[in-house]
CSV table of C-alpha atoms in Angstrom, one decimal:
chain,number,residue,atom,x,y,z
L,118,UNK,CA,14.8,10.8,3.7
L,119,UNK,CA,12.3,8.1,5.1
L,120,UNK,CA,10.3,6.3,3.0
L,121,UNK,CA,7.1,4.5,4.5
L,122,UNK,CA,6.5,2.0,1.6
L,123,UNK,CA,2.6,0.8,2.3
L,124,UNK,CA,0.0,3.7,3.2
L,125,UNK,CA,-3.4,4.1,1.9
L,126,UNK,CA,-4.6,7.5,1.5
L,127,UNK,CA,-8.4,6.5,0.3
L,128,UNK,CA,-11.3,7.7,2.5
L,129,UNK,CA,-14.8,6.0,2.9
L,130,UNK,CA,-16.7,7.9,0.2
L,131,UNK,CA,-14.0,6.8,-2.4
L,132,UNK,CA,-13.2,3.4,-1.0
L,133,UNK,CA,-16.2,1.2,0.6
L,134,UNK,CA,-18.4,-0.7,-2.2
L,135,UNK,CA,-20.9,-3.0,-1.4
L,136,UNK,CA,-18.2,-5.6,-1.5
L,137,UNK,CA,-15.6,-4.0,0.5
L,138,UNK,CA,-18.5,-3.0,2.9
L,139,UNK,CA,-18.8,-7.1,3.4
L,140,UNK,CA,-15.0,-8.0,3.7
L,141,UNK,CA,-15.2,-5.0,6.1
L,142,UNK,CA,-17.9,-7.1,8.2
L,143,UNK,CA,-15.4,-9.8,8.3
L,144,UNK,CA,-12.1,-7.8,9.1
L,145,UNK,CA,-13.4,-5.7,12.5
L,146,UNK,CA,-14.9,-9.2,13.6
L,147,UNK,CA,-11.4,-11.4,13.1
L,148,UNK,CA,-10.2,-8.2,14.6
L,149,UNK,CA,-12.0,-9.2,18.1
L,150,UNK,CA,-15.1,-6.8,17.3
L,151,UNK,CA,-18.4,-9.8,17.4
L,152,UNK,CA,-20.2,-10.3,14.0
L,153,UNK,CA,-23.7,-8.1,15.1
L,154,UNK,CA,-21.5,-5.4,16.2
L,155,UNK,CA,-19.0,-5.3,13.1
L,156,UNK,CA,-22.1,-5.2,11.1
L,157,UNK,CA,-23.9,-2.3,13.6
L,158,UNK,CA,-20.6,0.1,12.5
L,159,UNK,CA,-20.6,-1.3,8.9
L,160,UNK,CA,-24.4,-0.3,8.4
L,161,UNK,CA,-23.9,2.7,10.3
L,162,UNK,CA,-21.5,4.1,8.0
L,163,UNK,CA,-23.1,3.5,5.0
L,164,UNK,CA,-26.3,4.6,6.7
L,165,UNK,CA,-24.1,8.1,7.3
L,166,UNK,CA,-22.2,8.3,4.3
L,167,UNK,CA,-23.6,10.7,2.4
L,168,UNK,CA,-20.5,11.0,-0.3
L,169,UNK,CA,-22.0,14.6,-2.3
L,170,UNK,CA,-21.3,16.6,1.0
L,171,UNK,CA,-18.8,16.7,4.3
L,172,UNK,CA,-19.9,13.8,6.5
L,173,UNK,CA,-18.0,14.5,9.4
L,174,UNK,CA,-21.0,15.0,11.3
L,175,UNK,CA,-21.8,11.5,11.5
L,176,UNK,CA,-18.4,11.0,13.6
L,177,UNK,CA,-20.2,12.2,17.3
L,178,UNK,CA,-22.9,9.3,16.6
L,179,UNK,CA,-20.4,6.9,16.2
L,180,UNK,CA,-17.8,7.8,18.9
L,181,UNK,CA,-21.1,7.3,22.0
L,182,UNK,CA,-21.8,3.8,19.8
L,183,UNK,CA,-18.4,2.9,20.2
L,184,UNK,CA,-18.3,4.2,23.8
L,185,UNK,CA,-21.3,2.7,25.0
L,186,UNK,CA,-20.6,-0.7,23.5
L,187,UNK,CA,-17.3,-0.3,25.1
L,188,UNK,CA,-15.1,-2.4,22.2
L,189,UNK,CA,-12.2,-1.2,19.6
L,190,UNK,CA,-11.6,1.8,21.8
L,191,UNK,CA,-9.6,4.5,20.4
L,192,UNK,CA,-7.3,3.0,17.6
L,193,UNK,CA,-11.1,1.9,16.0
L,194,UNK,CA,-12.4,5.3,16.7
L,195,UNK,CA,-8.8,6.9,15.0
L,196,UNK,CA,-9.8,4.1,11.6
L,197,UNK,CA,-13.2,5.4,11.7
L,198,UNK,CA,-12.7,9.0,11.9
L,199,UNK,CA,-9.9,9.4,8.9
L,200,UNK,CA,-12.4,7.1,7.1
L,201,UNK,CA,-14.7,9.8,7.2
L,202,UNK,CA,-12.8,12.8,6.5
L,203,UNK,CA,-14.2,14.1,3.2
L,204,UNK,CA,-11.6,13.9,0.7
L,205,UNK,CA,-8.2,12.3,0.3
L,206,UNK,CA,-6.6,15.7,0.6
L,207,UNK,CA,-7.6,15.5,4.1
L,208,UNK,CA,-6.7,11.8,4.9
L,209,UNK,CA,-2.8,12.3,3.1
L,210,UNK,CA,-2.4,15.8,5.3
L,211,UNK,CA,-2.9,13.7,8.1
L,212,UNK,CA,-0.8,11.3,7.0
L,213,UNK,CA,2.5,13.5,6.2
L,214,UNK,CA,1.9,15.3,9.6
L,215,UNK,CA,2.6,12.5,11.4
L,216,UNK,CA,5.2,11.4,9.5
L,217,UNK,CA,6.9,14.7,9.6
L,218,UNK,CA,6.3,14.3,13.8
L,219,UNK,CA,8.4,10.9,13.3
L,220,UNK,CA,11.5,12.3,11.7
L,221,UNK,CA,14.6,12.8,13.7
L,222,UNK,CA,15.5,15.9,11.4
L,223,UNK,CA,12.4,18.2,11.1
L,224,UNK,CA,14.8,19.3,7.7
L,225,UNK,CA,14.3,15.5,6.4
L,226,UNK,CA,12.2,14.4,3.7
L,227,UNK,CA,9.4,11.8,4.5
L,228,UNK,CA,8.3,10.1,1.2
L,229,UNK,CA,5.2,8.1,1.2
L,230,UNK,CA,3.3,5.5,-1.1
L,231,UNK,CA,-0.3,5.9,-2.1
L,232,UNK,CA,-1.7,2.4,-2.6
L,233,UNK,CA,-4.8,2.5,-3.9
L,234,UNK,CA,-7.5,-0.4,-3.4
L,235,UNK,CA,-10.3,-1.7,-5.7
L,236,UNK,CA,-12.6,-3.5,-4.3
L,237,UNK,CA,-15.6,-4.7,-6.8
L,238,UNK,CA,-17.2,-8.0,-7.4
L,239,UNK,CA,-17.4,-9.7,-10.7
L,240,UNK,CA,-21.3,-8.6,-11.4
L,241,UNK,CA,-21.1,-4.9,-12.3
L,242,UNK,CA,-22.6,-2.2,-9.6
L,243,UNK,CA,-23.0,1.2,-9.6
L,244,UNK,CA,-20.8,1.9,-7.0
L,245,UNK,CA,-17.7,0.5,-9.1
L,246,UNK,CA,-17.2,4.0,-10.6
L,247,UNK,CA,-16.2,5.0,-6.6
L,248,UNK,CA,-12.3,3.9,-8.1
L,249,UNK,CA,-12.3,6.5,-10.3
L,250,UNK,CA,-12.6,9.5,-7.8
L,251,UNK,CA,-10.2,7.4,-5.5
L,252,UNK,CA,-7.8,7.8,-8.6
L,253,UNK,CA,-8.1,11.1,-9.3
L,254,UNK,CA,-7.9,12.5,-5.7
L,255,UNK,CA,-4.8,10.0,-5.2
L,256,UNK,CA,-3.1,11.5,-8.2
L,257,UNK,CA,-3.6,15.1,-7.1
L,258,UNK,CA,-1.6,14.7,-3.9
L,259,UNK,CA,1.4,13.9,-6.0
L,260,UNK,CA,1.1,17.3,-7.4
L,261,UNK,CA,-0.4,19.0,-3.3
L,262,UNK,CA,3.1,17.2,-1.9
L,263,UNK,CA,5.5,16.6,-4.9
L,264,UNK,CA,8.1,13.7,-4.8
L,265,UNK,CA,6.3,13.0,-1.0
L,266,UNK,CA,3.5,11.3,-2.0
L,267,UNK,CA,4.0,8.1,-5.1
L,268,UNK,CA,1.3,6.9,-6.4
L,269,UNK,CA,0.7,3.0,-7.3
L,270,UNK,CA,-2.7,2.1,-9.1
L,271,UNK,CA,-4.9,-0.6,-7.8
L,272,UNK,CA,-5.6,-3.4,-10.8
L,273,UNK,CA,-8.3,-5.6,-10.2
L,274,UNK,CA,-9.4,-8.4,-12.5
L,275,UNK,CA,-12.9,-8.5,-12.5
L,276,UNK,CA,-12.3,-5.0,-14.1
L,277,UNK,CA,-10.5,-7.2,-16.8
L,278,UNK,CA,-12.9,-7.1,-20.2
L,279,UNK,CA,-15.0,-4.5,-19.7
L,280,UNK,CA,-15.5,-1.0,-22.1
L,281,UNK,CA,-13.2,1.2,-23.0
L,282,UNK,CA,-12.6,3.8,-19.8
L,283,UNK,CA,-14.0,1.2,-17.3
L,284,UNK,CA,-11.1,-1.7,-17.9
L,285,UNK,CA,-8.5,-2.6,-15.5
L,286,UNK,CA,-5.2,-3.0,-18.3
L,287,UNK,CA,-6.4,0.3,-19.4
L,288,UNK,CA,-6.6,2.1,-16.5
L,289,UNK,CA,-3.0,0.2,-15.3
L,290,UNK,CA,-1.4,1.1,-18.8
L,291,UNK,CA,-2.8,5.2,-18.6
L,292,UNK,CA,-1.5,5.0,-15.4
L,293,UNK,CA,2.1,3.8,-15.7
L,294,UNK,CA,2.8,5.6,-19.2
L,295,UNK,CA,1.5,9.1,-18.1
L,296,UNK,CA,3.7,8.6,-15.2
L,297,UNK,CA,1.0,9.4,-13.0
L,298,UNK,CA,1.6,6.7,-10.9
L,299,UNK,CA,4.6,4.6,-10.4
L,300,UNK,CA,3.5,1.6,-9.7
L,301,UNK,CA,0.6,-1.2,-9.1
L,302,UNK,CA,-1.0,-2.7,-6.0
L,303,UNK,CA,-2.4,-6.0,-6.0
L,304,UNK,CA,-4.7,-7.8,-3.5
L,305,UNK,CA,-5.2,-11.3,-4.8
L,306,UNK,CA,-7.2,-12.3,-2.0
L,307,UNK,CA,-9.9,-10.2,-2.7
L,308,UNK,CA,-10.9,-12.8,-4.7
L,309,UNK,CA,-9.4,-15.8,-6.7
L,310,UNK,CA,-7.5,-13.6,-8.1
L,311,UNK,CA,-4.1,-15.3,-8.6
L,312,UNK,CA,-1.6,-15.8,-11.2
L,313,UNK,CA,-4.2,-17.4,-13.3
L,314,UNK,CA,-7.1,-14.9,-12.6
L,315,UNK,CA,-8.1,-13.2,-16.2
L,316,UNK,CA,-5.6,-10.3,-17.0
L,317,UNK,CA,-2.7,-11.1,-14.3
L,318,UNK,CA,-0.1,-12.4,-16.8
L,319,UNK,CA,-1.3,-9.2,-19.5
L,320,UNK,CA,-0.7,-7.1,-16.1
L,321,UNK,CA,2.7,-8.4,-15.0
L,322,UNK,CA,3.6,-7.9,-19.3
L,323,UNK,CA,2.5,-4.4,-18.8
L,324,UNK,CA,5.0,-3.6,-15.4
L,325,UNK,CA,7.9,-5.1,-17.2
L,326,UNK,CA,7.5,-3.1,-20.2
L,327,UNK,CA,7.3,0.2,-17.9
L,328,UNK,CA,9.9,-1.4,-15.2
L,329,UNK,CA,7.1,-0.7,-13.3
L,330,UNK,CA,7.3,-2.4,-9.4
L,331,UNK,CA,4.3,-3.9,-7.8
L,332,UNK,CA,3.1,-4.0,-4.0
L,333,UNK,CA,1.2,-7.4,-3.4
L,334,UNK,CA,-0.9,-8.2,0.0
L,335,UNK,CA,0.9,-11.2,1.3
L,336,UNK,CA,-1.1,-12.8,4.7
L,337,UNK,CA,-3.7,-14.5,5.5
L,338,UNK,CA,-6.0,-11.6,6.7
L,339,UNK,CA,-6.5,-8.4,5.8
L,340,UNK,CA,-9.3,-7.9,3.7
L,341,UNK,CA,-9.4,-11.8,2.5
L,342,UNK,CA,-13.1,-12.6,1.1
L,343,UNK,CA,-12.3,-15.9,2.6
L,344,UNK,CA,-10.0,-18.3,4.1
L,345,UNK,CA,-9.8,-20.0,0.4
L,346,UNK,CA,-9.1,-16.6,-1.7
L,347,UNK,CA,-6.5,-15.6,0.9
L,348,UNK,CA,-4.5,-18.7,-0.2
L,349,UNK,CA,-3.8,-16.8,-3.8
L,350,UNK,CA,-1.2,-15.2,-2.2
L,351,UNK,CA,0.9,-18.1,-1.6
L,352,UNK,CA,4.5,-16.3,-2.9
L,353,UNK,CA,5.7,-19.5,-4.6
L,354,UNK,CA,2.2,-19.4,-7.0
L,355,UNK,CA,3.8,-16.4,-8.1
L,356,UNK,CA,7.3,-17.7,-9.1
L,357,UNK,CA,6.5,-18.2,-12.7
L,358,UNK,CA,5.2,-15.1,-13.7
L,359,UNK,CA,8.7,-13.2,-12.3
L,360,UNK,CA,11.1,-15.4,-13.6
L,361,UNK,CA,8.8,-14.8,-17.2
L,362,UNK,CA,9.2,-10.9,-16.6
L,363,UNK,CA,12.4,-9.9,-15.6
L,364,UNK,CA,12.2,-6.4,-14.7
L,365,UNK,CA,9.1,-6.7,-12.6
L,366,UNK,CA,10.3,-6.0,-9.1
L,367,UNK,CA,7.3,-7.2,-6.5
L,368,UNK,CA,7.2,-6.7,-2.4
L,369,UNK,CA,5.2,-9.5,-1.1
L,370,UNK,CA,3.4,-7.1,1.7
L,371,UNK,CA,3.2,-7.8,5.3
L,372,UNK,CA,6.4,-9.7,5.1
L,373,UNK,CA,3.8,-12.8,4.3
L,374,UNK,CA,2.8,-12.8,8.3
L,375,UNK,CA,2.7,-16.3,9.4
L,376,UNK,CA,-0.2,-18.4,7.4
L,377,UNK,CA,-3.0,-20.2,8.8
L,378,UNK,CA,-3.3,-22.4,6.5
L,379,UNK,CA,-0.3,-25.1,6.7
L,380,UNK,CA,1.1,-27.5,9.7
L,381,UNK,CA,3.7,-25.2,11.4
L,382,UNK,CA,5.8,-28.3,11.4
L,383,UNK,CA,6.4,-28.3,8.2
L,384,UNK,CA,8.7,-25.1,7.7
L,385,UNK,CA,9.9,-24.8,4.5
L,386,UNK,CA,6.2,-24.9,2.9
L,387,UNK,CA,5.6,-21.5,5.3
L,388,UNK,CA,4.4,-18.5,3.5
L,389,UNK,CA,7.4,-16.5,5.2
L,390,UNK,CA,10.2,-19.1,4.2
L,391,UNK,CA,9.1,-19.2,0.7
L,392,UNK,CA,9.7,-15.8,0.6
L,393,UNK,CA,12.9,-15.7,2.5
L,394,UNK,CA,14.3,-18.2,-0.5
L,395,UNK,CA,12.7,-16.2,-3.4
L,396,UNK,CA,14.8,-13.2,-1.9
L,397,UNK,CA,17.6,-15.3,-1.9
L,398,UNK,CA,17.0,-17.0,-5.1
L,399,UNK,CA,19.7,-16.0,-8.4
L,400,UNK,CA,17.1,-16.5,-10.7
L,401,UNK,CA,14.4,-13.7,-9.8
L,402,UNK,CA,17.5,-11.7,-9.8
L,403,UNK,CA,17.1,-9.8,-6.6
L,404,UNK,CA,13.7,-7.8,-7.7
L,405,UNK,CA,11.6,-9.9,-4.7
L,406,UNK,CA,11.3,-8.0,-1.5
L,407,UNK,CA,9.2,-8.3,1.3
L,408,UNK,CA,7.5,-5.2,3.8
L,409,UNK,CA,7.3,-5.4,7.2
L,410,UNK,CA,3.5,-3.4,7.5
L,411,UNK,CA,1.3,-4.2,9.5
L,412,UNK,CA,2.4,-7.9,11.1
L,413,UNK,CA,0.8,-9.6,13.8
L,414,UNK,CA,3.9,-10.8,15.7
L,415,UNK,CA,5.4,-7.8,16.4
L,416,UNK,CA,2.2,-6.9,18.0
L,417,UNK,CA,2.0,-9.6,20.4
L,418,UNK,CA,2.9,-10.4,23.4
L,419,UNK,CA,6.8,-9.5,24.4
L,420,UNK,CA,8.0,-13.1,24.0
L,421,UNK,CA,6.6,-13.1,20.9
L,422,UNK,CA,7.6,-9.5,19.6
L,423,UNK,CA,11.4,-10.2,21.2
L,424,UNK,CA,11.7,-13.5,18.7
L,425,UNK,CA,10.2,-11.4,15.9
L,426,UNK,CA,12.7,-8.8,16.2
L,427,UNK,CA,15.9,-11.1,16.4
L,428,UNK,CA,14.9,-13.3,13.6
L,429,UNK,CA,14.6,-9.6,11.9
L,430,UNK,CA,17.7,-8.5,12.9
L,431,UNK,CA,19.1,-11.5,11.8
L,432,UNK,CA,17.6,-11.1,8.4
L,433,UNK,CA,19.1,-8.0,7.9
L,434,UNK,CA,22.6,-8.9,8.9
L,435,UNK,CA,22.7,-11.7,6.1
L,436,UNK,CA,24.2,-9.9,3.0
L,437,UNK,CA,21.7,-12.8,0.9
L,438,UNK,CA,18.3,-11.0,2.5
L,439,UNK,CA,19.4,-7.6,3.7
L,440,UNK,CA,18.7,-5.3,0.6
L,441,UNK,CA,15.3,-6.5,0.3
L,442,UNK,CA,13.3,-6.2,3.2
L,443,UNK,CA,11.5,-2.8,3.4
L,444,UNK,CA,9.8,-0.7,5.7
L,445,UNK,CA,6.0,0.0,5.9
L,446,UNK,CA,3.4,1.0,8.3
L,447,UNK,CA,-0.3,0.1,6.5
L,448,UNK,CA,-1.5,3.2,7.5
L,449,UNK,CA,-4.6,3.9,8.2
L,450,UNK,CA,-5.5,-0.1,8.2
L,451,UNK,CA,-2.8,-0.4,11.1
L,452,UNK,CA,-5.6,1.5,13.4
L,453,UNK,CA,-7.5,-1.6,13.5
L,454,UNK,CA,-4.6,-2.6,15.8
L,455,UNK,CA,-2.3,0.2,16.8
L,456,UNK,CA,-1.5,3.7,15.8
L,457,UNK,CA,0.7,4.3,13.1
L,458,UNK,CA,3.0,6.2,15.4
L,459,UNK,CA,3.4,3.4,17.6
L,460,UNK,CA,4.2,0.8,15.3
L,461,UNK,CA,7.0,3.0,13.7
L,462,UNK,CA,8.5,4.2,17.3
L,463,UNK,CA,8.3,0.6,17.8
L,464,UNK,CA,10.6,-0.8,14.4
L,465,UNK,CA,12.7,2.6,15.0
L,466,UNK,CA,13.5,1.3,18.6
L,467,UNK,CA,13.8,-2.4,18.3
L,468,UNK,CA,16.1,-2.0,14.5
L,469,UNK,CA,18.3,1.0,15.8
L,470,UNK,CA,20.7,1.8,13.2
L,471,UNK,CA,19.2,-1.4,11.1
L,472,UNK,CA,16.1,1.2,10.5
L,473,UNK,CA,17.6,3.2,7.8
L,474,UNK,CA,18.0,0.3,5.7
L,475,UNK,CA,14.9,0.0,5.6
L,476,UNK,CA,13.5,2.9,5.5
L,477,UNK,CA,15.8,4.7,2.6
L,478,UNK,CA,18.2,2.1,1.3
L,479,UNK,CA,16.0,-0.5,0.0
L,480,UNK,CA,12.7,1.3,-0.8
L,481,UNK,CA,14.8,3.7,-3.0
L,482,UNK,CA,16.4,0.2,-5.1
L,483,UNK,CA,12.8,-0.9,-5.1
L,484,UNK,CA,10.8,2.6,-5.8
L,485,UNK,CA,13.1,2.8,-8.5
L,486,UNK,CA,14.6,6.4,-7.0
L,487,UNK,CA,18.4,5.0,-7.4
L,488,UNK,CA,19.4,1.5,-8.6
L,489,UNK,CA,22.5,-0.1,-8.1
L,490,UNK,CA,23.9,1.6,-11.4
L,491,UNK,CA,23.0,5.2,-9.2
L,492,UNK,CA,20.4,5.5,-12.4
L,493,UNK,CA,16.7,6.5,-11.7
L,494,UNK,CA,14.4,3.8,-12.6
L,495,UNK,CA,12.3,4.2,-16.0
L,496,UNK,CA,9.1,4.4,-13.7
L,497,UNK,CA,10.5,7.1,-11.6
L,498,UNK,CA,12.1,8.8,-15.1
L,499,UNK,CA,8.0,9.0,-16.1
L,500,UNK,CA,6.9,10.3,-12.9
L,501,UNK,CA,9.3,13.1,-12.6
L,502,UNK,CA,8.3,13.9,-16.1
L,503,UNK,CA,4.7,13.7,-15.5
L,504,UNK,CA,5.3,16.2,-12.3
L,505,UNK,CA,7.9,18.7,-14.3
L,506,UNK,CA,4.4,19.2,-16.8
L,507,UNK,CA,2.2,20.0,-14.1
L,508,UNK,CA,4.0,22.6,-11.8
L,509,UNK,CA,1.5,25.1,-13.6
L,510,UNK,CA,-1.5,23.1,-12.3
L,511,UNK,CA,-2.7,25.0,-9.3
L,512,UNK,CA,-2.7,22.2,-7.2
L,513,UNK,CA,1.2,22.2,-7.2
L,514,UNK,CA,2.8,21.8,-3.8
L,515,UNK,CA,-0.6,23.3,-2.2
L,516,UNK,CA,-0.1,20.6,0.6
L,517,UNK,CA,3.5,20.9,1.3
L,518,UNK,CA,7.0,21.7,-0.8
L,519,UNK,CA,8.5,19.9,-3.4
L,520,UNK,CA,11.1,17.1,-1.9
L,521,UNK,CA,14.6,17.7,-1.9
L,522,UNK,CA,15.1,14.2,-4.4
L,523,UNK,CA,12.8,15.8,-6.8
L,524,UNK,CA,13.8,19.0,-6.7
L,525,UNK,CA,17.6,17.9,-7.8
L,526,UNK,CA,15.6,15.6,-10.4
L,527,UNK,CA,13.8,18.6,-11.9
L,528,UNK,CA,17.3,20.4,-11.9
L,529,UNK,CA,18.6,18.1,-14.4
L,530,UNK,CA,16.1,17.7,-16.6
L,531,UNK,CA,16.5,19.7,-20.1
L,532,UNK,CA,14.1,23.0,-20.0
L,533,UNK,CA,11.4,22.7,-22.2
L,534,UNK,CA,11.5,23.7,-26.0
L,535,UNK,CA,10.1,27.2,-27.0
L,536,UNK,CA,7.0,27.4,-28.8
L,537,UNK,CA,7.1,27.7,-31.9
């Protein structure tokens, strides 16, 4: 089994509010893309996206703009077009086929994560209701690819307060007690939404009383509102709330990529080193981790990469860090880069026999599939619960059989009581 621990399955019509339409501005143009012609393919999508009907048609348009303009070539035009595939069914096939292309053992199982992303401003919109579709379509593929595809709900706090149906805690709690998804993504950055933002310490309350783990964007970029919100995701700001909640287990994403932000001569106040001593640190108990998704080192130039890769192999040689570090491509964001097949031939070749440690090992501990005790998790427990209920639904494994981890779960639960 491989286990790519950061995807996103979310197309356009489900993802790209009015504010994530602006962050989106500012990602293609830190991305070497300039600001009028970031905001030309912004416009143009939401110009195109019809989101009642199949808007692949828009995808010829955009592929002579992109040609003509001569800029992003085709790893912008591979972001672009699963964007605007029409349904998250389509986006996840995609993603699963090339992961199944990636295995060594056509026989193995590739498990995937389904982070989902909310991305809404603190003034309510019409277009905030987008999350729920993106929910519901993300769910489904845990039933279309059983025990392949995990689901982790997005919680955002400006959702925090609102009416019944439409608030964040609620949405988090439904989530993580049906057992429809196993786990919560964060993106502090978004907004000034740290450990103080309205709802975070009710949300961390929430994972520990469902042992639920949580994926946390962790550099400076991405889809930052700014240069000051992408600071909330200092890992050391965070230190409080785990040592409070003692059975949250959180990955710090993108392996906290090398900040902006402080003097590079001052190395233990670096976003990475912080989070190399959390790992290490007996009081957080071993539930910090760190993905390596979507990093700009290893894509840089080969003196650069080389480093990268020793001071990772080095990592995962000390018994102190080793468990904890996990593997994760950022798929589909990566194409604003690379392809996602690249990046993984890349680890795979550069980490050798290092790979499966993070790419089964640790994810499992931090997934909850196995912990140390050999025990499923209690969020894993829910979720193979939630997924024994609905092998009637008609989506069952419509995408692709059940995995060979669930299928030995399923075998062991009790069969259900007779009706009365």
């Amino acid at each position: 089994m491989r286990i790519n621990a950061h995807c996103h399955v979310f197309n356009f019509k489900t993802f790209l509010t009015d504010a994530a339409k602006a962050i989106l501005v500012a990602r293609l143009n830190r991305g070497g893309l300039s600001k009028p012609f970031a905001e030309l393919i912004a416009n143009y999508i939401e110009k195109r996206l019809d989101r009642a009907t199949d808007n692949r048609q828009a995808l010829g348009e955009l592929q002579d703009m992109i040609n003509t303009r001569r800029r992003g070539g085709l790893y912008l035009w591979e972001f672009l077009r699963l964007g605007f595939l029409p349904d998250i069914a389509a986006v996840t096939d995609d993603l699963l086929a090339k992961t199944r292309d990636l295995l060594d053992d056509p026989q193995e199982d590739g498990v995937v994560t389904a982070l989902m992303m909310d991305v809404i401003s603190e003034k309510e919109s019409k277009d905030d209701t987008l999350f729920f579709d993106q929910y519901r379509q993300t769910v489904e593929q845990a039933l279309r690819h059983p025990g392949r595809v995990l689901p982790f709900v997005a919680f955002n706090p400006n959702r925090t307060g609102r009416p019944a149906g439409e608030n964040g805690l609620e949405i988090v709690e439904t989530a993580l007690k049906s057992g429809a998804c196993v786990g919560v993504k964060l993106y502090p950055s978004l907004a000034e939404h740290g450990p103080a933002a309205p709802g975070m310490e009710d949300l961390f309350a929430l994972c520990d009383a469902y042992h639920a783990p949580i994926v946390m964007h962790c550099n400076c970029g991405g889809f930052a509102a700014s240069k000051a919100t992408a600071l909330r995701c200092h890992p050391g700001d965070w230190k409080p709330l785990l040592k409070k909640y003692s059975n949250v287990r959180l990955d710090f994403a993108h392996f906290a990529d090398e900040d902006i932000f402080t003097d590079p001569r001052s190395a233990p106040y670096r976003w990475r080193v912080m989070l190399l001593d959390m790992i290490k640190d007996p009081e957080l108990g071993g539930r910090v981790y760190g993905d390596v998704s979507y990093q700009d080192e290893p894509l840089a130039r080969a003196a650069v990469r080389r480093a990268y890769f020793e001071r990772l192999k080095g990592y995962l040689n000390d018994k102190s860090l080793s468990r904890n570090i996990l593997w994760g491509t950022d798929y589909y964001m990566i194409y604003l880069s690379r392809s996602n097949s690249e990046y993984w031939d890349m680890f795979k070749y550069e980490l050798g026999d290092l790979f499966a440690v993070i790419a089964e090992a640790n994810p499992c501990r931090f997934l909850g599939l196995t912990g140390d005790d050999g025990k499923m998790a209690a969020n894993m427990h829910r979720h193979v619960t939630f997924l024994s209920r609905m092998q009637g639904s008609p989506l069952w494994e419509a995408g692709s059989p059940q995995a060979a981890w669930l299928q030995a779960a399923l075998g062991k639960m009790p069969p259900p009581s007779p009706a009365p």
